[in-house]
Phi, psi and omega in degrees: 000303185275163179245191178297343178282348187084356177221163168258128183266118174279169172280190181249201185281116183293313186302308183288335174291319176299317178299316180298324181287347183089016177289160175304129187199119177198171171271147005268357188291332179058228184288346179291334184298318178296323178298323181283318191253335184211065184300338177298331179288328176294315177299318179297322179295316176302314180300320181295317179294321178296316179298335180276354176117001180296135178257351173224130171250145185253132182299147180277060181245009185298322185263012181272061178222157181305328178308323183260317188252359177090153183297314184296314181292323178297316180296321184277317192239356187303313182292319179297317180292322177296319177298319177297317177301318178295318180297318182294316178295318179295321178300314180298319179294318181293323177300318180295320178296318180292323184281319188237346186083359182279130179276124173242125180271159180245126176256129177275114182287123171250109189274171166296127192283337189237022178114132179294145176067016184234068183298335181292343180270354182299129183244101184296334181285324182272337189300315185303315182293320179294316180295319181299321179298316180290315182300313183293326179287324182278334191309317183293348191245350191245155176268335181202167175248143180234106175279112192256152171052044180282122187264348179211162183295321184299318182289327177295318179293327176296319178295318178300317181295323181291326183275331187311315183294342183281337185080357177283150173299146176239125172252140179240130179239124182262146172258141190251153168300129184229024180270003174224112184298319188262034179299130183272339180235108182296135181223152174289170178301333179287346187095351179290146182289141177302320180301319179292322180296316180296316179300321183292313183283334173298316178296331181277356172094026180291153176263345179205146173240126182233171176227130183215170175053039169225169183293148180304327186296336185262358186284324185306309180300325178293320177297320178301316180296316180298317180297322179295318184281323189257004186302333181259016183240175176266008181281123182280158179242140181216165179216136164214101186275170177252179178244027178275156165296170181300146176249117182286173181299339180270351186280149172240137179293148173064024170294328174210182177271100189294149172291157177254147180290134178280344183270000178258082179266164184307315183290327177290321177297322176302320178301318176295318180300319178295323177293317178298322179296316179298327180283343177130358179288137179234004172229120186221133177202213182217157177246215188305125178087356179260102187264188182302327179295327176290317180296322176298317179296318178299311183300311181291318184293316180289328178293328183285345183287000000 
């Protein structure tokens, strides 16, 4: 799991990197639009994150759900687009191996199926079929699956169940309530306790528990809880925060193209990364608004310690 850095470096936020690059990008398709109209830009983004030091690249499949691309398009094209997302990430990883000998792994992104930050919309009856379509399309191209931005325990367990028959490792990443910086008890967007979430996915056989798509300031307490619960296990802990302003309990992700915080610069983000590492995180990267320059800072900064 770990490298000479003592951590595994993830990539950063694909959607906002595509927007920064000038790739096709709008609501509601979000990062899926580039996959549909300009897949070369997705490949270029993967290459950029790898060049910055990422040891894992995540497939651009986060927005391949009806919430973003519509029910009809998901039914018609969802599997094909997910397979393309897997192929592009694998191509970038294979290129790096051929060029430098450096192994870069590919994580298959399994997104929140019914909208980010909206646990109340999770539909347990519909989830298995949707997840199976994504899992089977990504499977030939990925080394592991990463269930991202999970807002409630039920959706995380659904992802674990979908991946279990494949034999691939499953990592689960939860998104946290972040409207109170000094929260003493870390909770998921659903209000469920982080401790309960960790216990549930541990029982489901995850290889890593992460926290993502919340502000950097709220990640530390969640890492502390994870380290306390998982300290005697082989389950790794990870963090990849975003650069968004706080999202209140009433907010839904991707309602619009959110502004990014100007105070979250690469060196400041590195400071948070160093703190997460001290607390026990061994997988560190970035989410929305955290681009290749941030990943470069993490890679260089953690290596220098």
